[in-house]
Amino acid sequence: QSALTQPASVSGSPGQSITISCTGTSSDVGGYNYVSWYQQHPGKAPKLMIYEVSNRPSGVSNRFSGSKSGNTASLTISGLQAEDEADYYCSSYTSSSTLYIFGTGTKVTVL
Amino acid sequence: EVQLVESGGGLVQPGRSLRLSCAASGFTFDAYAMHWVRQAPGKGLEWVSGISWSSGSIVYADSVKGRFTISRDNAKNSLYLQMNSLRAEDTALYYCAKAGGVSSLGDYFDYWGQGTLVTVSS
């Protein structure tokens, strides 16, 4: 497949929690614990938020958490803040000849 | 502080070539795999190519295989992408990214440059 499937947009009010899904296949998301998530503000480079399904890099807020069930990974943002408004992309290692695949991207809007 | 600075982008005609560079600093360059990821205007991220620390493992996306060549010079802390037979669909912002993880090519991208824009048009 050419890209993992994410919802085009997700929105929430400040303080709420939102979850972004990332659906793949057993050849990528379901087959490896190598799912990562990236945050991208307009005009900026992507920033790693979660790696290996649920690990947070140093400096990333603990309001961000990741999980996986079968072929679907999820990113949850709790206590939503205005600064969380951005595009989010998932990524997975894959057994195909193209070793890494990204999701279609989700625009998060803070109402 | 990890820094990745891309250069070499520009406007090029279809069928021509371009070479991108990425200067790395702030980490032990020769200990990590490196990758190129691109983003077409207004579109999502697309992985392009990756190279292990020793250049022993090199991989490409199907969309660029046979046209692009990734390389690195550990003595110069630099990563390169030679792009030949460029097409309009190669138009994108090209990011250099450091790999993280224990596998030879890494399993995630923990630091990114700001990107260099490649525009393929006549």
PDB file of C-alpha atoms in Angstrom:
ATOM      1  CA  GLN A   1       0.000   0.000   0.000  1.00  0.00           C
ATOM      2  CA  SER A   2       1.151   3.542  -0.614  1.00  0.00           C
ATOM      3  CA  ALA A   3       0.223   5.124   2.719  1.00  0.00           C
ATOM      4  CA  LEU A   4      -1.204   4.289   6.098  1.00  0.00           C
ATOM      5  CA  THR A   5      -4.755   5.550   6.636  1.00  0.00           C
ATOM      6  CA  GLN A   6      -5.389   8.422   9.044  1.00  0.00           C
ATOM      7  CA  PRO A   7      -8.462  10.615   9.491  1.00  0.00           C
ATOM      8  CA  ALA A   8      -8.078  13.881   7.605  1.00  0.00           C
ATOM      9  CA  SER A   9      -8.978  15.968  10.616  1.00  0.00           C
ATOM     10  CA  VAL A  10      -9.642  15.720  14.322  1.00  0.00           C
ATOM     11  CA  SER A  11     -10.704  18.551  16.586  1.00  0.00           C
ATOM     12  CA  GLY A  12     -11.216  19.160  20.267  1.00  0.00           C
ATOM     13  CA  SER A  13     -11.596  21.872  22.856  1.00  0.00           C
ATOM     14  CA  PRO A  14      -8.789  22.927  25.166  1.00  0.00           C
ATOM     15  CA  GLY A  15      -8.367  20.424  27.976  1.00  0.00           C
ATOM     16  CA  GLN A  16     -10.087  17.601  26.141  1.00  0.00           C
ATOM     17  CA  SER A  17      -8.467  14.400  24.877  1.00  0.00           C
ATOM     18  CA  ILE A  18      -8.359  13.359  21.247  1.00  0.00           C
ATOM     19  CA  THR A  19      -7.168  10.205  19.523  1.00  0.00           C
ATOM     20  CA  ILE A  20      -5.758   9.884  16.027  1.00  0.00           C
ATOM     21  CA  SER A  21      -5.867   6.463  14.380  1.00  0.00           C
ATOM     22  CA  CYS A  22      -3.394   5.026  11.902  1.00  0.00           C
ATOM     23  CA  THR A  23      -4.511   1.923  10.034  1.00  0.00           C
ATOM     24  CA  GLY A  24      -2.211  -0.321   8.074  1.00  0.00           C
ATOM     25  CA  THR A  25      -1.813  -4.020   7.422  1.00  0.00           C
ATOM     26  CA  SER A  26      -0.035  -7.014   8.868  1.00  0.00           C
ATOM     27  CA  SER A  27       2.904  -6.101   6.616  1.00  0.00           C
ATOM     28  CA  ASP A  28       3.526  -2.833   8.412  1.00  0.00           C
ATOM     29  CA  VAL A  29       1.707  -1.588  11.538  1.00  0.00           C
ATOM     30  CA  GLY A  30       0.497  -5.036  12.561  1.00  0.00           C
ATOM     31  CA  GLY A  31       3.764  -6.789  11.865  1.00  0.00           C
ATOM     32  CA  TYR A  32       6.255  -4.619  13.725  1.00  0.00           C
ATOM     33  CA  ASN A  33       6.455  -2.540  16.874  1.00  0.00           C
ATOM     34  CA  TYR A  34       8.098   0.171  14.796  1.00  0.00           C
ATOM     35  CA  VAL A  35       5.328   2.767  14.666  1.00  0.00           C
ATOM     36  CA  SER A  36       6.303   6.393  15.176  1.00  0.00           C
ATOM     37  CA  TRP A  37       4.398   9.665  15.228  1.00  0.00           C
ATOM     38  CA  TYR A  38       5.442  13.125  14.025  1.00  0.00           C
ATOM     39  CA  GLN A  39       4.059  16.585  14.669  1.00  0.00           C
ATOM     40  CA  GLN A  40       4.428  19.238  11.974  1.00  0.00           C
ATOM     41  CA  HIS A  41       3.519  22.875  12.419  1.00  0.00           C
ATOM     42  CA  PRO A  42       2.991  24.948   9.247  1.00  0.00           C
ATOM     43  CA  GLY A  43       6.268  25.760   7.526  1.00  0.00           C
ATOM     44  CA  LYS A  44       8.266  23.693  10.009  1.00  0.00           C
ATOM     45  CA  ALA A  45      10.080  20.387   9.917  1.00  0.00           C
ATOM     46  CA  PRO A  46       8.415  17.312  11.426  1.00  0.00           C
ATOM     47  CA  LYS A  47       9.171  16.553  15.072  1.00  0.00           C
ATOM     48  CA  LEU A  48       9.277  13.070  16.557  1.00  0.00           C
ATOM     49  CA  MET A  49       6.596  12.654  19.233  1.00  0.00           C
ATOM     50  CA  ILE A  50       6.369   8.869  19.741  1.00  0.00           C
ATOM     51  CA  TYR A  51       8.631   6.026  18.646  1.00  0.00           C
ATOM     52  CA  GLU A  52       8.343   2.253  18.773  1.00  0.00           C
ATOM     53  CA  VAL A  53       4.577   2.472  19.337  1.00  0.00           C
ATOM     54  CA  SER A  54       4.539   4.041  22.781  1.00  0.00           C
ATOM     55  CA  ASN A  55       7.893   5.566  23.714  1.00  0.00           C
ATOM     56  CA  ARG A  56       8.234   9.305  24.204  1.00  0.00           C
ATOM     57  CA  PRO A  57      11.514  11.056  23.342  1.00  0.00           C
ATOM     58  CA  SER A  58      13.057  13.239  25.998  1.00  0.00           C
ATOM     59  CA  GLY A  59      11.405  16.644  26.025  1.00  0.00           C
ATOM     60  CA  VAL A  60       8.054  15.553  24.608  1.00  0.00           C
ATOM     61  CA  SER A  61       5.127  16.242  26.901  1.00  0.00           C
ATOM     62  CA  ASN A  62       3.587  13.265  28.694  1.00  0.00           C
ATOM     63  CA  ARG A  63       0.240  14.472  27.340  1.00  0.00           C
ATOM     64  CA  PHE A  64       1.189  12.542  24.204  1.00  0.00           C
ATOM     65  CA  SER A  65       0.840   8.769  24.293  1.00  0.00           C
ATOM     66  CA  GLY A  66       0.825   5.983  21.727  1.00  0.00           C
ATOM     67  CA  SER A  67      -0.614   2.497  21.479  1.00  0.00           C
ATOM     68  CA  LYS A  68      -1.324  -0.247  18.971  1.00  0.00           C
ATOM     69  CA  SER A  69      -3.936  -2.950  18.510  1.00  0.00           C
ATOM     70  CA  GLY A  70      -3.656  -5.281  15.569  1.00  0.00           C
ATOM     71  CA  ASN A  71      -3.161  -3.287  12.382  1.00  0.00           C
ATOM     72  CA  THR A  72      -4.149   0.050  13.925  1.00  0.00           C
ATOM     73  CA  ALA A  73      -1.944   2.393  15.922  1.00  0.00           C
ATOM     74  CA  SER A  74      -3.215   5.382  17.859  1.00  0.00           C
ATOM     75  CA  LEU A  75      -1.875   8.671  19.153  1.00  0.00           C
ATOM     76  CA  THR A  76      -3.718  10.239  22.070  1.00  0.00           C
ATOM     77  CA  ILE A  77      -3.272  13.851  23.081  1.00  0.00           C
ATOM     78  CA  SER A  78      -4.682  14.575  26.528  1.00  0.00           C
ATOM     79  CA  GLY A  79      -5.264  18.007  28.017  1.00  0.00           C
ATOM     80  CA  LEU A  80      -5.375  19.517  24.537  1.00  0.00           C
ATOM     81  CA  GLN A  81      -3.591  22.878  24.238  1.00  0.00           C
ATOM     82  CA  ALA A  82      -3.554  25.535  21.534  1.00  0.00           C
ATOM     83  CA  GLU A  83       0.060  24.686  20.704  1.00  0.00           C
ATOM     84  CA  ASP A  84      -0.992  21.142  19.777  1.00  0.00           C
ATOM     85  CA  GLU A  85      -2.724  22.462  16.681  1.00  0.00           C
ATOM     86  CA  ALA A  86      -0.660  20.954  13.852  1.00  0.00           C
ATOM     87  CA  ASP A  87      -0.504  18.137  11.337  1.00  0.00           C
ATOM     88  CA  TYR A  88       0.317  14.679  12.679  1.00  0.00           C
ATOM     89  CA  TYR A  89       1.774  11.783  10.721  1.00  0.00           C
ATOM     90  CA  CYS A  90       2.246   8.178  11.705  1.00  0.00           C
ATOM     91  CA  SER A  91       4.959   6.024  10.198  1.00  0.00           C
ATOM     92  CA  SER A  92       5.801   2.336  10.211  1.00  0.00           C
ATOM     93  CA  TYR A  93       8.531   0.012   9.104  1.00  0.00           C
ATOM     94  CA  THR A  94       7.198  -2.293   6.409  1.00  0.00           C
ATOM     95  CA  SER A  95       8.168  -5.591   4.861  1.00  0.00           C
ATOM     96  CA  SER A  96       7.635  -4.191   1.378  1.00  0.00           C
ATOM     97  CA  SER A  97      10.497  -3.013  -0.839  1.00  0.00           C
ATOM     98  CA  THR A  98       9.747   0.531   0.346  1.00  0.00           C
ATOM     99  CA  LEU A  99      10.905  -0.007   3.909  1.00  0.00           C
ATOM    100  CA  TYR A 100       9.190   2.933   5.567  1.00  0.00           C
ATOM    101  CA  ILE A 101       5.665   4.159   5.046  1.00  0.00           C
ATOM    102  CA  PHE A 102       3.947   7.278   6.337  1.00  0.00           C
ATOM    103  CA  GLY A 103       0.319   7.933   7.103  1.00  0.00           C
ATOM    104  CA  THR A 104      -1.890  10.273   5.113  1.00  0.00           C
ATOM    105  CA  GLY A 105      -1.699  12.880   7.860  1.00  0.00           C
ATOM    106  CA  THR A 106      -4.235  14.338  10.299  1.00  0.00           C
ATOM    107  CA  LYS A 107      -4.884  18.003  10.907  1.00  0.00           C
ATOM    108  CA  VAL A 108      -5.596  18.643  14.565  1.00  0.00           C
ATOM    109  CA  THR A 109      -7.663  21.722  15.325  1.00  0.00           C
ATOM    110  CA  VAL A 110      -8.072  23.156  18.804  1.00  0.00           C
ATOM    111  CA  LEU A 111     -11.493  24.765  18.957  1.00  0.00           C
TER     112      LEU A 111
ATOM    113  CA  GLU B   1      22.549  20.189  19.757  1.00  0.00           C
ATOM    114  CA  VAL B   2      21.803  18.101  16.686  1.00  0.00           C
ATOM    115  CA  GLN B   3      21.747  20.153  13.502  1.00  0.00           C
ATOM    116  CA  LEU B   4      20.972  19.015   9.970  1.00  0.00           C
ATOM    117  CA  VAL B   5      21.290  21.576   7.202  1.00  0.00           C
ATOM    118  CA  GLU B   6      20.208  20.680   3.675  1.00  0.00           C
ATOM    119  CA  SER B   7      21.345  22.474   0.536  1.00  0.00           C
ATOM    120  CA  GLY B   8      21.410  22.039  -3.214  1.00  0.00           C
ATOM    121  CA  GLY B   9      17.746  22.448  -4.072  1.00  0.00           C
ATOM    122  CA  GLY B  10      16.486  24.642  -6.870  1.00  0.00           C
ATOM    123  CA  LEU B  11      14.576  24.815 -10.136  1.00  0.00           C
ATOM    124  CA  VAL B  12      15.532  22.154 -12.673  1.00  0.00           C
ATOM    125  CA  GLN B  13      14.088  21.014 -15.975  1.00  0.00           C
ATOM    126  CA  PRO B  14      12.535  17.558 -16.365  1.00  0.00           C
ATOM    127  CA  GLY B  15      15.124  14.950 -17.216  1.00  0.00           C
ATOM    128  CA  ARG B  16      17.989  16.882 -15.635  1.00  0.00           C
ATOM    129  CA  SER B  17      19.965  16.127 -12.482  1.00  0.00           C
ATOM    130  CA  LEU B  18      20.476  17.703  -9.071  1.00  0.00           C
ATOM    131  CA  ARG B  19      22.595  16.800  -6.048  1.00  0.00           C
ATOM    132  CA  LEU B  20      21.387  17.514  -2.539  1.00  0.00           C
ATOM    133  CA  SER B  21      23.656  17.737   0.485  1.00  0.00           C
ATOM    134  CA  CYS B  22      23.019  17.558   4.203  1.00  0.00           C
ATOM    135  CA  ALA B  23      25.603  18.822   6.693  1.00  0.00           C
ATOM    136  CA  ALA B  24      25.306  17.203  10.111  1.00  0.00           C
ATOM    137  CA  SER B  25      26.605  18.344  13.474  1.00  0.00           C
ATOM    138  CA  GLY B  26      26.002  17.833  17.163  1.00  0.00           C
ATOM    139  CA  PHE B  27      26.165  14.030  17.144  1.00  0.00           C
ATOM    140  CA  THR B  28      28.494  11.219  16.121  1.00  0.00           C
ATOM    141  CA  PHE B  29      27.529  11.138  12.464  1.00  0.00           C
ATOM    142  CA  ASP B  30      29.286   7.907  11.585  1.00  0.00           C
ATOM    143  CA  ALA B  31      27.333   5.986  14.231  1.00  0.00           C
ATOM    144  CA  TYR B  32      23.872   6.485  12.743  1.00  0.00           C
ATOM    145  CA  ALA B  33      21.872   5.677   9.659  1.00  0.00           C
ATOM    146  CA  MET B  34      20.533   8.636   7.727  1.00  0.00           C
ATOM    147  CA  HIS B  35      17.524   9.136   5.476  1.00  0.00           C
ATOM    148  CA  TRP B  36      15.923  11.449   2.957  1.00  0.00           C
ATOM    149  CA  VAL B  37      12.193  12.156   3.271  1.00  0.00           C
ATOM    150  CA  ARG B  38      10.272  14.442   0.929  1.00  0.00           C
ATOM    151  CA  GLN B  39       7.039  16.402   1.043  1.00  0.00           C
ATOM    152  CA  ALA B  40       5.324  17.656  -2.091  1.00  0.00           C
ATOM    153  CA  PRO B  41       3.681  21.081  -1.732  1.00  0.00           C
ATOM    154  CA  GLY B  42       0.562  20.751   0.390  1.00  0.00           C
ATOM    155  CA  LYS B  43       0.964  16.976   0.628  1.00  0.00           C
ATOM    156  CA  GLY B  44       2.106  14.386   3.140  1.00  0.00           C
ATOM    157  CA  LEU B  45       5.484  12.888   3.949  1.00  0.00           C
ATOM    158  CA  GLU B  46       7.111  10.303   1.694  1.00  0.00           C
ATOM    159  CA  TRP B  47      10.218   8.345   2.609  1.00  0.00           C
ATOM    160  CA  VAL B  48      12.777   8.439  -0.222  1.00  0.00           C
ATOM    161  CA  SER B  49      15.968   6.646   0.742  1.00  0.00           C
ATOM    162  CA  GLY B  50      18.114   5.485   3.642  1.00  0.00           C
ATOM    163  CA  ILE B  51      21.746   4.545   4.250  1.00  0.00           C
ATOM    164  CA  SER B  52      23.345   2.744   7.181  1.00  0.00           C
ATOM    165  CA  TRP B  53      26.275   4.208   9.104  1.00  0.00           C
ATOM    166  CA  SER B  54      28.809   2.248   7.069  1.00  0.00           C
ATOM    167  CA  SER B  55      26.991   2.608   3.729  1.00  0.00           C
ATOM    168  CA  GLY B  56      26.657  -1.184   3.817  1.00  0.00           C
ATOM    169  CA  SER B  57      22.864  -1.038   3.632  1.00  0.00           C
ATOM    170  CA  ILE B  58      21.181   1.279   1.149  1.00  0.00           C
ATOM    171  CA  VAL B  59      17.485   1.295   0.323  1.00  0.00           C
ATOM    172  CA  TYR B  60      15.174   3.304  -1.907  1.00  0.00           C
ATOM    173  CA  ALA B  61      11.479   3.897  -2.343  1.00  0.00           C
ATOM    174  CA  ASP B  62      10.115   2.254  -5.479  1.00  0.00           C
ATOM    175  CA  SER B  63       9.256   5.706  -6.828  1.00  0.00           C
ATOM    176  CA  VAL B  64      12.934   6.742  -7.059  1.00  0.00           C
ATOM    177  CA  LYS B  65      14.733   3.423  -7.483  1.00  0.00           C
ATOM    178  CA  GLY B  66      17.125   3.521 -10.419  1.00  0.00           C
ATOM    179  CA  ARG B  67      17.075   7.328 -10.596  1.00  0.00           C
ATOM    180  CA  PHE B  68      18.296   8.494  -7.177  1.00  0.00           C
ATOM    181  CA  THR B  69      21.527   7.560  -5.391  1.00  0.00           C
ATOM    182  CA  ILE B  70      22.137   8.133  -1.696  1.00  0.00           C
ATOM    183  CA  SER B  71      25.649   8.365  -0.285  1.00  0.00           C
ATOM    184  CA  ARG B  72      27.511   9.689   2.720  1.00  0.00           C
ATOM    185  CA  ASP B  73      30.972  10.930   3.631  1.00  0.00           C
ATOM    186  CA  ASN B  74      31.572  10.244   7.309  1.00  0.00           C
ATOM    187  CA  ALA B  75      34.820  12.229   7.261  1.00  0.00           C
ATOM    188  CA  LYS B  76      32.837  15.300   6.240  1.00  0.00           C
ATOM    189  CA  ASN B  77      29.737  14.550   8.348  1.00  0.00           C
ATOM    190  CA  SER B  78      27.688  14.829   5.184  1.00  0.00           C
ATOM    191  CA  LEU B  79      24.830  13.018   3.483  1.00  0.00           C
ATOM    192  CA  TYR B  80      24.035  13.306  -0.216  1.00  0.00           C
ATOM    193  CA  LEU B  81      21.259  12.536  -2.671  1.00  0.00           C
ATOM    194  CA  GLN B  82      22.074  12.424  -6.364  1.00  0.00           C
ATOM    195  CA  MET B  83      18.859  12.817  -8.306  1.00  0.00           C
ATOM    196  CA  ASN B  84      18.856  11.952 -12.010  1.00  0.00           C
ATOM    197  CA  SER B  85      16.119  11.861 -14.649  1.00  0.00           C
ATOM    198  CA  LEU B  86      14.025  14.214 -12.564  1.00  0.00           C
ATOM    199  CA  ARG B  87      10.264  14.324 -13.102  1.00  0.00           C
ATOM    200  CA  ALA B  88       7.594  16.859 -12.243  1.00  0.00           C
ATOM    201  CA  GLU B  89       6.354  14.516  -9.514  1.00  0.00           C
ATOM    202  CA  ASP B  90       9.737  14.792  -7.763  1.00  0.00           C
ATOM    203  CA  THR B  91       8.908  18.406  -6.905  1.00  0.00           C
ATOM    204  CA  ALA B  92       9.024  18.571  -3.113  1.00  0.00           C
ATOM    205  CA  LEU B  93      10.754  19.819  -0.011  1.00  0.00           C
ATOM    206  CA  TYR B  94      13.503  17.290   0.708  1.00  0.00           C
ATOM    207  CA  TYR B  95      14.339  16.652   4.355  1.00  0.00           C
ATOM    208  CA  CYS B  96      17.440  15.009   5.724  1.00  0.00           C
ATOM    209  CA  ALA B  97      16.650  12.934   8.822  1.00  0.00           C
ATOM    210  CA  LYS B  98      18.732  11.106  11.407  1.00  0.00           C
ATOM    211  CA  ALA B  99      17.669   7.560  12.180  1.00  0.00           C
ATOM    212  CA  GLY B 100      16.952   6.237  15.644  1.00  0.00           C
ATOM    213  CA  GLY B 101      16.565   2.663  16.829  1.00  0.00           C
ATOM    214  CA  VAL B 102      18.711  -0.422  16.945  1.00  0.00           C
ATOM    215  CA  SER B 103      18.298  -1.821  13.447  1.00  0.00           C
ATOM    216  CA  SER B 104      20.927  -1.021  10.805  1.00  0.00           C
ATOM    217  CA  LEU B 105      18.710   1.543   9.087  1.00  0.00           C
ATOM    218  CA  GLY B 106      16.801   2.583  12.210  1.00  0.00           C
ATOM    219  CA  ASP B 107      13.062   2.391  12.762  1.00  0.00           C
ATOM    220  CA  TYR B 108      12.201   6.059  13.248  1.00  0.00           C
ATOM    221  CA  PHE B 109      13.499   9.525  12.416  1.00  0.00           C
ATOM    222  CA  ASP B 110      14.483  11.469  15.513  1.00  0.00           C
ATOM    223  CA  TYR B 111      15.939  14.663  14.055  1.00  0.00           C
ATOM    224  CA  TRP B 112      15.068  16.502  10.864  1.00  0.00           C
ATOM    225  CA  GLY B 113      16.584  19.371   8.934  1.00  0.00           C
ATOM    226  CA  GLN B 114      14.553  22.299   7.634  1.00  0.00           C
ATOM    227  CA  GLY B 115      14.527  20.952   4.099  1.00  0.00           C
ATOM    228  CA  THR B 116      15.624  22.109   0.664  1.00  0.00           C
ATOM    229  CA  LEU B 117      13.080  22.735  -2.086  1.00  0.00           C
ATOM    230  CA  VAL B 118      13.381  20.972  -5.421  1.00  0.00           C
ATOM    231  CA  THR B 119      11.162  22.191  -8.239  1.00  0.00           C
ATOM    232  CA  VAL B 120      11.080  20.228 -11.484  1.00  0.00           C
ATOM    233  CA  SER B 121       9.538  22.275 -14.256  1.00  0.00           C
ATOM    234  CA  SER B 122      10.222  23.394 -17.781  1.00  0.00           C
TER     235      SER B 122
END
